[in-house]
Coordinates of C-alpha atoms in Angstrom, one line a residue:
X1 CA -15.0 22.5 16.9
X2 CA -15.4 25.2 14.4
X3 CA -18.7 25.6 14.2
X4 CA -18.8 24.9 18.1
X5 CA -16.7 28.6 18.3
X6 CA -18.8 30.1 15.4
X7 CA -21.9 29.4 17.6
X8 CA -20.6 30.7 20.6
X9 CA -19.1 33.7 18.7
X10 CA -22.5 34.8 17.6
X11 CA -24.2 34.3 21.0
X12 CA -21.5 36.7 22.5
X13 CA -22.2 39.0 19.8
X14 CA -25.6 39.1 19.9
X15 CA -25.9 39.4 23.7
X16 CA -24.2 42.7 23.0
X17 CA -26.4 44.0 20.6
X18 CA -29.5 42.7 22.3
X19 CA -32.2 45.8 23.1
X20 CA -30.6 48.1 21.0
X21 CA -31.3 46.9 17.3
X22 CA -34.8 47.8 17.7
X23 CA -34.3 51.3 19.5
X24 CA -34.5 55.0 16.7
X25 CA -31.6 56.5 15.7
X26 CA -30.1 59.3 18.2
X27 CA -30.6 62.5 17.2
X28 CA -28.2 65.6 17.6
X29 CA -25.0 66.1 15.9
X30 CA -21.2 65.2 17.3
X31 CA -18.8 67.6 18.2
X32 CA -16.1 66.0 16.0
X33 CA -16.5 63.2 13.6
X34 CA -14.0 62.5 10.7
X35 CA -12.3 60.0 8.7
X36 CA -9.4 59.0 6.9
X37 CA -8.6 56.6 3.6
X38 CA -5.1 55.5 2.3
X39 CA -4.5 56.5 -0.6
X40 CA -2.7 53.4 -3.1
X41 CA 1.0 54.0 -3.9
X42 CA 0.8 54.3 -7.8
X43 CA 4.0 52.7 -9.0
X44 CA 5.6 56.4 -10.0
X45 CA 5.7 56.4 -6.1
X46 CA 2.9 59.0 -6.1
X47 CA 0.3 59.4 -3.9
X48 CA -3.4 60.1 -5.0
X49 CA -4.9 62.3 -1.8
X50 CA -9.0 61.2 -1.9
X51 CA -11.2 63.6 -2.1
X52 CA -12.6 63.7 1.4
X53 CA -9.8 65.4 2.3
X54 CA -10.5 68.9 2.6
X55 CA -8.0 70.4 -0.1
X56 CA -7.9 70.1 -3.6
X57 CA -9.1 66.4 -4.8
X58 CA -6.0 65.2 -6.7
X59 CA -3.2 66.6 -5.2
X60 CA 0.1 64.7 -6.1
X61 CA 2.7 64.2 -3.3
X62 CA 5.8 63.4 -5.3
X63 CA 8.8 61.6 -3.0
X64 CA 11.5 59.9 -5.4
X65 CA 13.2 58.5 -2.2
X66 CA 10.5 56.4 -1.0
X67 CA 10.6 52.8 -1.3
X68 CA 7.7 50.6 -1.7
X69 CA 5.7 49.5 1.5
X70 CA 2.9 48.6 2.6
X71 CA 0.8 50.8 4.6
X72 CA 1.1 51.0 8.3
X73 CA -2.7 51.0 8.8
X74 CA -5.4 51.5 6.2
X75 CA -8.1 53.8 7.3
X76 CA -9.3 55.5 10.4
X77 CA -12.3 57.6 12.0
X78 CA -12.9 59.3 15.5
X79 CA -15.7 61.0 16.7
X80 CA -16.5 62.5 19.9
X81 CA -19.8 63.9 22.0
X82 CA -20.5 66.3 24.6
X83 CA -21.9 66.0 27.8
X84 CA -20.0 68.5 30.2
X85 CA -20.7 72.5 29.7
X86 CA -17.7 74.1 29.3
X87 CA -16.2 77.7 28.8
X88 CA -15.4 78.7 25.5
X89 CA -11.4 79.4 24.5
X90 CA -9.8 80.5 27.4
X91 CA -6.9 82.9 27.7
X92 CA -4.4 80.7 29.3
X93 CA -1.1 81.8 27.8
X94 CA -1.9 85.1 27.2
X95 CA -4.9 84.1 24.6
X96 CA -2.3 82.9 22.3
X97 CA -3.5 79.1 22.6
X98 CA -7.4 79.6 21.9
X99 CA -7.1 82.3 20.1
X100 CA -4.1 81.9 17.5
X101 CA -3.3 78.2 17.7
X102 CA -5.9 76.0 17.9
X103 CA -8.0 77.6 15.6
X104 CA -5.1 76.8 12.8
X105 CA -5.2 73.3 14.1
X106 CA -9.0 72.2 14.5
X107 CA -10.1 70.5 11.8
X108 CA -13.2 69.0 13.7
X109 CA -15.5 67.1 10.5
X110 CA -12.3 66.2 8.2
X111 CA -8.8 65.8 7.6
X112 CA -6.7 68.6 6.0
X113 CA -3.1 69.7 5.0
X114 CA -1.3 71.0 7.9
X115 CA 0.6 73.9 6.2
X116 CA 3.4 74.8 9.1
X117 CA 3.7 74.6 12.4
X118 CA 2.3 77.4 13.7
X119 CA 2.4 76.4 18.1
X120 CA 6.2 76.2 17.4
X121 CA 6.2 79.6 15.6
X122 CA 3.7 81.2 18.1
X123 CA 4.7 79.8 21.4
X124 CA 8.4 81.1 20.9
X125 CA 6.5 84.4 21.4
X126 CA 6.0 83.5 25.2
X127 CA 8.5 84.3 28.2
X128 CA 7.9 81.2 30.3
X129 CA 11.1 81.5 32.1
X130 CA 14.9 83.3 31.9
X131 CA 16.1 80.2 29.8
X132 CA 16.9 81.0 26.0
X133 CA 15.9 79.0 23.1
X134 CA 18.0 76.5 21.5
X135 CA 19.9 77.8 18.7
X136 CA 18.7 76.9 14.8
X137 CA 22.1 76.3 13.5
X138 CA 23.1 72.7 14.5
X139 CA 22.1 72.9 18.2
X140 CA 24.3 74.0 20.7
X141 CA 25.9 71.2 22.6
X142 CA 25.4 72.1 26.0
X143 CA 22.2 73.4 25.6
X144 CA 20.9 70.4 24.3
X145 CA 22.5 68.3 27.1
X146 CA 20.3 70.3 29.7
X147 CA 17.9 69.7 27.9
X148 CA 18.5 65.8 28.0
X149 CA 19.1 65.9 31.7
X150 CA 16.5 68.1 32.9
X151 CA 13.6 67.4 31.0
X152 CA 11.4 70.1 32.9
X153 CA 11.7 74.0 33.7
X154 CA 13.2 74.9 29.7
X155 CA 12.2 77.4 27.4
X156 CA 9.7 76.3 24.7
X157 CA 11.0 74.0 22.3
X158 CA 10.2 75.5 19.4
X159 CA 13.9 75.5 17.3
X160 CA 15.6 71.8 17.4
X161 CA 18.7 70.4 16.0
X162 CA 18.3 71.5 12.1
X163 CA 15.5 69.1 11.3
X164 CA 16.8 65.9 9.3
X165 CA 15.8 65.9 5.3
X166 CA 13.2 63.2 5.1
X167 CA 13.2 62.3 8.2
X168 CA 11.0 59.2 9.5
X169 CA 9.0 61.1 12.6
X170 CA 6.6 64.0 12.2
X171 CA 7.7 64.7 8.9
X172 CA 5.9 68.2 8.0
X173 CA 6.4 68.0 4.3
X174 CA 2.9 66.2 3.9
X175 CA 0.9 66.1 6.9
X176 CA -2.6 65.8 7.2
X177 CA -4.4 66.8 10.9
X178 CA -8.1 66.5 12.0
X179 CA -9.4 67.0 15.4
X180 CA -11.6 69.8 17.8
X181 CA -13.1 69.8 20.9
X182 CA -16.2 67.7 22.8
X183 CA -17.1 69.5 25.8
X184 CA -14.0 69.1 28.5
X185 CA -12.3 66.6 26.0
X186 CA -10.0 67.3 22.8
X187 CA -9.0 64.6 20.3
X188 CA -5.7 65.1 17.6
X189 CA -5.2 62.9 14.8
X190 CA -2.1 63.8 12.3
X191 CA -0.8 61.4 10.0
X192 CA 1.6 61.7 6.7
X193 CA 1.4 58.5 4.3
X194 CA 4.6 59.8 2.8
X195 CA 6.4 58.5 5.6
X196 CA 4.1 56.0 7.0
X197 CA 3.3 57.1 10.7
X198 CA 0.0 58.2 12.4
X199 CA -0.3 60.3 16.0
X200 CA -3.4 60.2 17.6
X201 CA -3.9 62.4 20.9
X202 CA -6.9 62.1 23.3
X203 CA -7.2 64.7 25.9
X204 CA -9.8 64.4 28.5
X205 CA -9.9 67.7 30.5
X206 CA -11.9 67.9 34.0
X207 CA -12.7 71.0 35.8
X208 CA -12.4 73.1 32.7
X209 CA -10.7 72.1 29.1
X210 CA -7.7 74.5 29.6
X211 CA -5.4 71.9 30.6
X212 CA -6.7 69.8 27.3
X213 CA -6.5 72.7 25.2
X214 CA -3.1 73.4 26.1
X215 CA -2.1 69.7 25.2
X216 CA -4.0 70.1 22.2
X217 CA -1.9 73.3 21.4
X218 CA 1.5 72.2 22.2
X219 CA 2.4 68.3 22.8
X220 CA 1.9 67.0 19.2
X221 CA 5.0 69.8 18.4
X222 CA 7.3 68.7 21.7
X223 CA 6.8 65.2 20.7
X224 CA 8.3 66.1 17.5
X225 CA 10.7 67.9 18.7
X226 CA 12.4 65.1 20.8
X227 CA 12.0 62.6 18.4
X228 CA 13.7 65.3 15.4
X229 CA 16.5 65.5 18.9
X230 CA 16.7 61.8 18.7
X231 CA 17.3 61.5 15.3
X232 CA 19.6 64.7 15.2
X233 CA 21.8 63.0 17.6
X234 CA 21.5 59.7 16.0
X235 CA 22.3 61.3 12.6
X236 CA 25.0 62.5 13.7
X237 CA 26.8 59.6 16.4
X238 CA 26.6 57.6 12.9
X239 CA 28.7 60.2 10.9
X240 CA 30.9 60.8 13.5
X241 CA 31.2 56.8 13.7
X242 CA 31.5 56.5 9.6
X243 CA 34.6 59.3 10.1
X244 CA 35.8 56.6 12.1
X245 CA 35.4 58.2 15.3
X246 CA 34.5 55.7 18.3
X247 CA 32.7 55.5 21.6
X248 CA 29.2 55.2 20.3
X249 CA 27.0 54.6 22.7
X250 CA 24.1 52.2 20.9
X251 CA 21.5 52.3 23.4
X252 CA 21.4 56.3 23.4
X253 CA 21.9 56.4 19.6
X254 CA 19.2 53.3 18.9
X255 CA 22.4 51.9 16.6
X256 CA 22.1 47.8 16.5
X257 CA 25.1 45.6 14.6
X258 CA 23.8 44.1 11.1
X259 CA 23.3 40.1 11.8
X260 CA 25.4 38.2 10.3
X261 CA 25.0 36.7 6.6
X262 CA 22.4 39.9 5.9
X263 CA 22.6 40.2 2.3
X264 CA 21.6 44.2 1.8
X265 CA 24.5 46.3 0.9
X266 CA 24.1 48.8 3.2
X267 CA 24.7 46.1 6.2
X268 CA 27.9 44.0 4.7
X269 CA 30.3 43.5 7.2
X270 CA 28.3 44.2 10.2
X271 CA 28.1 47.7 10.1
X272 CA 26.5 49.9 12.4
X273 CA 23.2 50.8 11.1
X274 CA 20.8 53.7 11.8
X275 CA 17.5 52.1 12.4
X276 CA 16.1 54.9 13.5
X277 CA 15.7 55.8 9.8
X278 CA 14.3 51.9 8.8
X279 CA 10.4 52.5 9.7
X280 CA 10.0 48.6 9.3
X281 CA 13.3 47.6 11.3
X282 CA 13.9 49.6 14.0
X283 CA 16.4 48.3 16.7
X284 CA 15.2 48.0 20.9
X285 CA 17.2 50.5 21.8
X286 CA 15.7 52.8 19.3
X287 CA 12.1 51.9 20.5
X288 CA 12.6 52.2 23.8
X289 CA 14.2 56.2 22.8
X290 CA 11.4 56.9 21.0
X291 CA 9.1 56.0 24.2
X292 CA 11.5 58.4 25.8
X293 CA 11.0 60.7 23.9
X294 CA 7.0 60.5 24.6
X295 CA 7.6 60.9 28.0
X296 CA 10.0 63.8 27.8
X297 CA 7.6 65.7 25.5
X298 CA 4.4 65.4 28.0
X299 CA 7.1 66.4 31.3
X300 CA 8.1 68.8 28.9
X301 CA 4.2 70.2 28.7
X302 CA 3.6 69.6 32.3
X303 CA 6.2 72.0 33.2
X304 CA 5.3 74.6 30.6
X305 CA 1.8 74.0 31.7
X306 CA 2.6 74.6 35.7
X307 CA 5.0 77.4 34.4
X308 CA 1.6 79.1 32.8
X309 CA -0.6 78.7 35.8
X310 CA 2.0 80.0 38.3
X311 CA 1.7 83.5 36.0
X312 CA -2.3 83.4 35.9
X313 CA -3.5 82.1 38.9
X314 CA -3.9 85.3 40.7
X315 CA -6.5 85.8 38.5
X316 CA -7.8 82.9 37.8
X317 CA -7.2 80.6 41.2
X318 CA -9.7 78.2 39.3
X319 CA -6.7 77.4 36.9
X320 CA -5.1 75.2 40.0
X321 CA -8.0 72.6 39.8
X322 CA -7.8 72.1 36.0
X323 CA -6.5 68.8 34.7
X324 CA -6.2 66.3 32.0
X325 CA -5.7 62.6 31.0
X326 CA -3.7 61.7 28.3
X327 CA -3.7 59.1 25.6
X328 CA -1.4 59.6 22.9
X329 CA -0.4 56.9 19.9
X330 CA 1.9 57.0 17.0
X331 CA 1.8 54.3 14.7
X332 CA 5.4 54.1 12.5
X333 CA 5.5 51.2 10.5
X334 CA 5.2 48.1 12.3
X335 CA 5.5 49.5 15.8
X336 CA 2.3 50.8 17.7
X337 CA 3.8 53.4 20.5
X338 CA 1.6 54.2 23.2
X339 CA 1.7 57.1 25.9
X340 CA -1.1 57.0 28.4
X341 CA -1.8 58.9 32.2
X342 CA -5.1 58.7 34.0
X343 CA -8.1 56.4 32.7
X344 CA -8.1 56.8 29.2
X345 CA -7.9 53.3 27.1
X346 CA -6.1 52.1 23.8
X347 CA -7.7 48.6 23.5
X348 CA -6.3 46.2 20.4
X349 CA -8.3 44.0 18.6
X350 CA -6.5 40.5 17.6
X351 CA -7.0 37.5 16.3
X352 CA -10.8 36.3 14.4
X353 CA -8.8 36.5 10.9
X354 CA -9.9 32.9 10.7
X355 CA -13.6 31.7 10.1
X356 CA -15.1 31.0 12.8
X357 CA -12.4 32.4 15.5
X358 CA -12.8 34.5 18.2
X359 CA -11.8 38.2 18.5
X360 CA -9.6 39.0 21.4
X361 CA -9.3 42.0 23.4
X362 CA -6.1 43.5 24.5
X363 CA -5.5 46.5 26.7
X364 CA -2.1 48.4 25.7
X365 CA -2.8 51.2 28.4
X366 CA -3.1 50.9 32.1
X367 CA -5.7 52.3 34.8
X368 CA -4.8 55.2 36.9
X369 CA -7.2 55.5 39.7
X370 CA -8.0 54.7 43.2
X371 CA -9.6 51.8 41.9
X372 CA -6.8 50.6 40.7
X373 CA -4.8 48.5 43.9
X374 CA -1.0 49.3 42.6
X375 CA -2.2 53.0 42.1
X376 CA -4.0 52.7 45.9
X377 CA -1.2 51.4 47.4
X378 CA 1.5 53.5 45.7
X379 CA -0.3 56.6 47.0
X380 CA -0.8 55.2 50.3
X381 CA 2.9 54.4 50.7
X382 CA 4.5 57.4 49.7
X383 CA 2.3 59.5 52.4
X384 CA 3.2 57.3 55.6
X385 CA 2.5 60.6 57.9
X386 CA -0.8 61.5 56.2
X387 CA -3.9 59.5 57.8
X388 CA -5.8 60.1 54.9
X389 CA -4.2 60.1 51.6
X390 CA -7.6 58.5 50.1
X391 CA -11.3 59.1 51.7
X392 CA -14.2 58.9 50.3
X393 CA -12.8 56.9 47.3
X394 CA -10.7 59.7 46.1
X395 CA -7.8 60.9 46.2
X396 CA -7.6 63.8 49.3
X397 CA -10.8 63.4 48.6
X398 CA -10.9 65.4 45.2
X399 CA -10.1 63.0 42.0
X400 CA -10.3 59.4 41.8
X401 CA -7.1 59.8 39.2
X402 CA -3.7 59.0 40.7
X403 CA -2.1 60.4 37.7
X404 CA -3.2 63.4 35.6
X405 CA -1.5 66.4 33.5
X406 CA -1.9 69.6 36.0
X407 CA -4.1 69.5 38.7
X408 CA -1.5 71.6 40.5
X409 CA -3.4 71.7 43.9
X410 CA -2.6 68.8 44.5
X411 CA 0.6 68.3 43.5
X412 CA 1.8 72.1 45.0
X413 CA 1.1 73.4 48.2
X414 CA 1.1 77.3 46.5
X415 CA -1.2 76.3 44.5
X416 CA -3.4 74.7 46.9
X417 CA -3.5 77.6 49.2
X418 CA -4.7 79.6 46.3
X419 CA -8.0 78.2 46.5
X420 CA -10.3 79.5 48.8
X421 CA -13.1 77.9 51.2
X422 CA -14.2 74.4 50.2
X423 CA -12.4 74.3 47.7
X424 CA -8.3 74.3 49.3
X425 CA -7.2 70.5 50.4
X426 CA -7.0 70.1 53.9
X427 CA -4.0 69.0 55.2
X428 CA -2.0 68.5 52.3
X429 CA 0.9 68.0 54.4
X430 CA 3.4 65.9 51.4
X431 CA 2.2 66.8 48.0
X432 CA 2.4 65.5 44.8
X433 CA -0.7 63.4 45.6
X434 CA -1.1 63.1 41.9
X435 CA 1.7 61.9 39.9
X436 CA 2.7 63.2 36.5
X437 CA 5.1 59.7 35.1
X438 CA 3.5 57.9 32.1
X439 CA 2.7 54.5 31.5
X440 CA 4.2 53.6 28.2
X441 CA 4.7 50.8 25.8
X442 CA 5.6 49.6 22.3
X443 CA 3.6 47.0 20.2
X444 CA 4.7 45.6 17.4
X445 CA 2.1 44.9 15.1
X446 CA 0.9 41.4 13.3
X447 CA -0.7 39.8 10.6
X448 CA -3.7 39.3 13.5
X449 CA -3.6 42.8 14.7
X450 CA -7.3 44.0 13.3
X451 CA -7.8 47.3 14.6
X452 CA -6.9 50.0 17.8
X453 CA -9.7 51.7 19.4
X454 CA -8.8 54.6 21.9
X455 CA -11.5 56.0 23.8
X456 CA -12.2 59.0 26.9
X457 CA -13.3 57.2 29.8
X458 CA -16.4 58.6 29.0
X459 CA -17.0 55.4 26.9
X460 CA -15.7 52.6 29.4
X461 CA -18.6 53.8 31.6
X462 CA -21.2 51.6 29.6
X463 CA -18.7 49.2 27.5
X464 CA -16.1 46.8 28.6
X465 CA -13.3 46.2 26.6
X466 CA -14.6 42.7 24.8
X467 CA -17.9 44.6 24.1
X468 CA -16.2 47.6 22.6
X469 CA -13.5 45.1 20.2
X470 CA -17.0 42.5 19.6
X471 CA -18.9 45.5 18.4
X472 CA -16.3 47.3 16.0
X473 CA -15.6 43.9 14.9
X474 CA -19.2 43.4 14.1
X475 CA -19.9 46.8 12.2
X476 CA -16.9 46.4 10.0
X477 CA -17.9 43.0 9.0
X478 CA -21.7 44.1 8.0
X479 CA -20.6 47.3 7.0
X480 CA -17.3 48.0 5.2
X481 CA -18.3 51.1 4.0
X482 CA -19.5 52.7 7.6
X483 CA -17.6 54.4 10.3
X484 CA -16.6 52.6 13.1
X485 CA -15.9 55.4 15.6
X486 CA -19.5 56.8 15.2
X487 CA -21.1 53.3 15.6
X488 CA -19.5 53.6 19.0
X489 CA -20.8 57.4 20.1
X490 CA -24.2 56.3 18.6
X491 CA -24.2 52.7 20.8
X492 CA -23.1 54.3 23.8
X493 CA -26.4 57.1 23.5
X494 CA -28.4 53.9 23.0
X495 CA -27.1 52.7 26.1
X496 CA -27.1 55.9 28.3
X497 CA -30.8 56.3 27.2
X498 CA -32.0 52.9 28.1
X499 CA -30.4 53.8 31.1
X500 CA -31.9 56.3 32.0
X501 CA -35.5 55.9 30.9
X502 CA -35.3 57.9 27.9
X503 CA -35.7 57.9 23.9
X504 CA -32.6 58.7 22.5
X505 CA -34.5 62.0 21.1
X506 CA -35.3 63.1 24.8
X507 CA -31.4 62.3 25.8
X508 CA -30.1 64.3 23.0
X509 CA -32.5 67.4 23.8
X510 CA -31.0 67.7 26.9
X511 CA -28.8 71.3 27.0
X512 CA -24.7 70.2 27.9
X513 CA -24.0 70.1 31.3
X514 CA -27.3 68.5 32.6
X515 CA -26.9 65.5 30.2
X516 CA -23.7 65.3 32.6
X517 CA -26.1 63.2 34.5
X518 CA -26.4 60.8 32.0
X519 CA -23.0 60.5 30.2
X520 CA -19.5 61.4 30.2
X521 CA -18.0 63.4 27.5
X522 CA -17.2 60.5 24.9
X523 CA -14.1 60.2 22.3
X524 CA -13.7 57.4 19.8
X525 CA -10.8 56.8 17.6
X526 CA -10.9 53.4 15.4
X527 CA -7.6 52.5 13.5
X528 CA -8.2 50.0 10.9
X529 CA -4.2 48.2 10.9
X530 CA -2.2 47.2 8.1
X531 CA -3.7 46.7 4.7
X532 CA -7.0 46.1 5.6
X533 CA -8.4 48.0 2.7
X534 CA -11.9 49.6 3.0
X535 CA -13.5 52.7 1.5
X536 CA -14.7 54.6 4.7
X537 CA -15.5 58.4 4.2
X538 CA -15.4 61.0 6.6
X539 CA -19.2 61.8 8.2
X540 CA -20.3 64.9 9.5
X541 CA -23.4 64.2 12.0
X542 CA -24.6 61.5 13.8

């Protein structure tokens, strides 16, 4: 039966690979492509930084509080190509995002120390509405219940809750960032070992990248801001329930009771515990905050983002067609939290530890366009007076994407009248047409969870999801020392130019914006899981 598998395994395999093993190299060079090693924990609890990380080679991160564990994945490596001609920085928020904050944050052919937080610092600079800022000492109560209930139409968030010492999410004591732009897309990657979590971001802008760019800019730092809320508050329900204070409320505060017969001091007697704080036990009621707190941070950006266009668009009307998908992951521990709007994929590999088994391919996000029949049929409902919510395969008859980050013409009927001619929806008699609410989901991670590949939809156009898992699969097995990301970008040109009729050379000569015609703007990021250990370096060129 083995061998039967084996057999079969190989066939698959090689029916993937077939016509392109014999096909050149591409030529060209990536927009982004970088990579990331674990370091070992040395048993002084040290961490050795390698030296493809572009600071000084042996920089020791000292943390006497941290225990012991084993890594929550063991390497990574994204990489992302153009297709789509795009403008360069824009001025969208006053020139303050391309010009002040992205720069500090694009790190596009390796990983480096992220020294501050400078959207937070620089985006308190902006007057997006009459609403002050939350106060730096503590948080002030009612504030920060507004800021629970409404979710939308606040002030930036750039001064949370006094930030927890050593606390589990988003920690910015040691925190390594990579990432740039590919044409209309943007990719983020921002991990710290010394607290054993990893955020990855994929933005894939359409009509212009200023919707990615502001993503790119500002929801890595609203996502930590929640999740520092979540904690705050958590921190503080359990002091106030140590002081002997009652009325905790365990599903807001993510509190779980100890089990019974638990042997660890801190959970005799069935005390209430902080998982929050516990990367590698964290209760439900915490995981299902944390995915809250995903989901607040992108309405959070959504409004800021709407907020922004509402100031510009005399200007530049164009601003009112600009939109994004959204993937976002953070990896803490054991649990794999995912955050995904529009067509975007996070696809896990599992399974095939064992000789001879097979690899299988799981989708953790879902699929968020007219072709979709929930997403059809949801749009279709909610319009019963419009006869044509969806003609010509689209959506109004604009963008096959039922959900999306900004697109505000079709979600506001300002900003649809804003356009001119051709451009300005007919009839747009009940917007939102286009939604804004997330898909999310937590995963916790196994012994037979291999690796997480997150791609643009740019690169679903020419793989499925068993192709894209047999293929990574395949490359790290013949090629430990390689980068799985840029195997993908560099298949995929294969592909596209045996498509088209083309040597890869006379695909990769075509200028941006006419090589549209051939491919989608692709991004790639692998995450190797667990303690798979390899020795992948960062590469600069495809």
């Amino acid at each position: 039966m083995g061998s039967y598998v084996k057999e079969k395994t190989s066939i698959f395999v090689a029916e993937i690979m077939k016509g392109y093993l014999d096909l050149p190299e591409p030529s060209g060079e990536l927009s982004v492509s970088f990579g990331y090693q674990c370091s070992t924990i040395n048993q002084d609890n040290s961490f050795l930084v390698k030296n493809e990380i572009e600071f000084s080679p042996e920089v020791q991160i000292q943390s006497s509080k941290m225990r012991m564990r084993s890594s929550s994945f063991s390497c990574l490596s994204g990489a992302a190509l153009s297709a789509n001609a795009t403008l360069a920085n824009t001025n969208i928020c006053n020139g303050i995002i391309g010009e002040e904050i992205l720069p500090g944050l694009d790190s596009p052919n390796s990983f480096r120390r992220l020294e501050s937080s400078p959207s937070l610092a620089r985006l308190d600079l902006l007057s997006l509405s009459s609403q002050g800022s939350m106060s730096t000492s503590g948080g002030s109560v009612s504030i920060e219940n507004d800021l629970l209930e409404s979710g939308r139409n606040l002030g930036k968030p750039m001064s949370a809750p006094t930030r927890i010492e050593s606390s589990s999410f988003l920690n910015a004591m040691d925190v390594q960032m990579a990432g740039g732009a590919a044409g209309e897309d943007r990719v983020q990657a921002v991990c710290s070992e010394e607290n054993g979590w990893l955020f990855c971001g994929v933005y894939d802008g359409f009509n212009g990248r200023d919707a990615a760019d502001f993503l790119a800019g500002t929801l890595y730092e609203n996502i930590g801001f929640y999740l520092h809320l979540l904690e705050w508050r958590t921190r503080k329900k359990y002091d106030s329930l140590e002081s002997g204070s009652a009325g905790v409320d365990p599903i807001r505060t993510g509190f779980s009771r100890a089990k019974e017969g638990d042997s660890s001091d801190s959970e005799k007697d069935g005390a209430i515990l902080p998982h929050s704080f516990d990367r590698e036990f964290p209760s439900k009621s915490f995981r299902v905050g944390v995915l809250d707190c995903l989901s607040r941070a992108l309405a959070q950006a959504e409004s800021d983002f709407m907020s922004m266009i509402e100031q510009e668009m005399e200007d530049r009307p164009d601003l009112v067609s600009v939109g994004s998908c959204v993937l976002v992951v953070l990896l803490h521990g054991n649990d794999l939290y995912i955050l995904n709007l529009g067509d975007s994929r996070a696809v896990l590999a599992t399974g095939g530890i064992q000789e001879g088994s097979l690899v299988k391919a799981v989708q953790l996000t879902e699929t968020h366009t007219v072709d979709n029949e929930i997403e059809y049929e949801k749009v279709m409902a909610d319009h019963p007076d419009d006869p044509s919510p969806i003609f010509g395969g689209r959506v109004k008859g604009k963008l096959k994407l039922t959900r999306a980050f900004g697109v505000g013409y079709l979600k506001r009927k300002e900003m649809n009248d804003a356009l001119m001619g051709i451009l300005r929806v007919c009839n747009l008699c009940s917007p939102p047409y286009v939604y804004t609410h997330p898909f999310t989901k937590s995963h916790r991670v196994t012994e037979n969870d291999q690796f997480v590949v997150l791609g643009s939809d740019g690169l679903f156009d020419f793989f499925s999801n068993d192709e894209i898992v047999q293929l990574v699969h395949l490359f790290i097995q013949d090629s430990p020392f390689g980068d799985p990301a840029k195997h993908l970008v560099e298949q995929l040109v294969l592909r596209a130019a045996e498509n088209a009729g083309f040597s890869t050379e006379e695909l990769m000569s075509i200028p941006a914006g006419r090589r549209r015609k051939y491919h989608d703007d692709v991004t790639v990021i692998v995450i190797i899981l667990g303690n798979k250990q390899r020795t992948s370096t960062a590469s600069t060129s495809l």
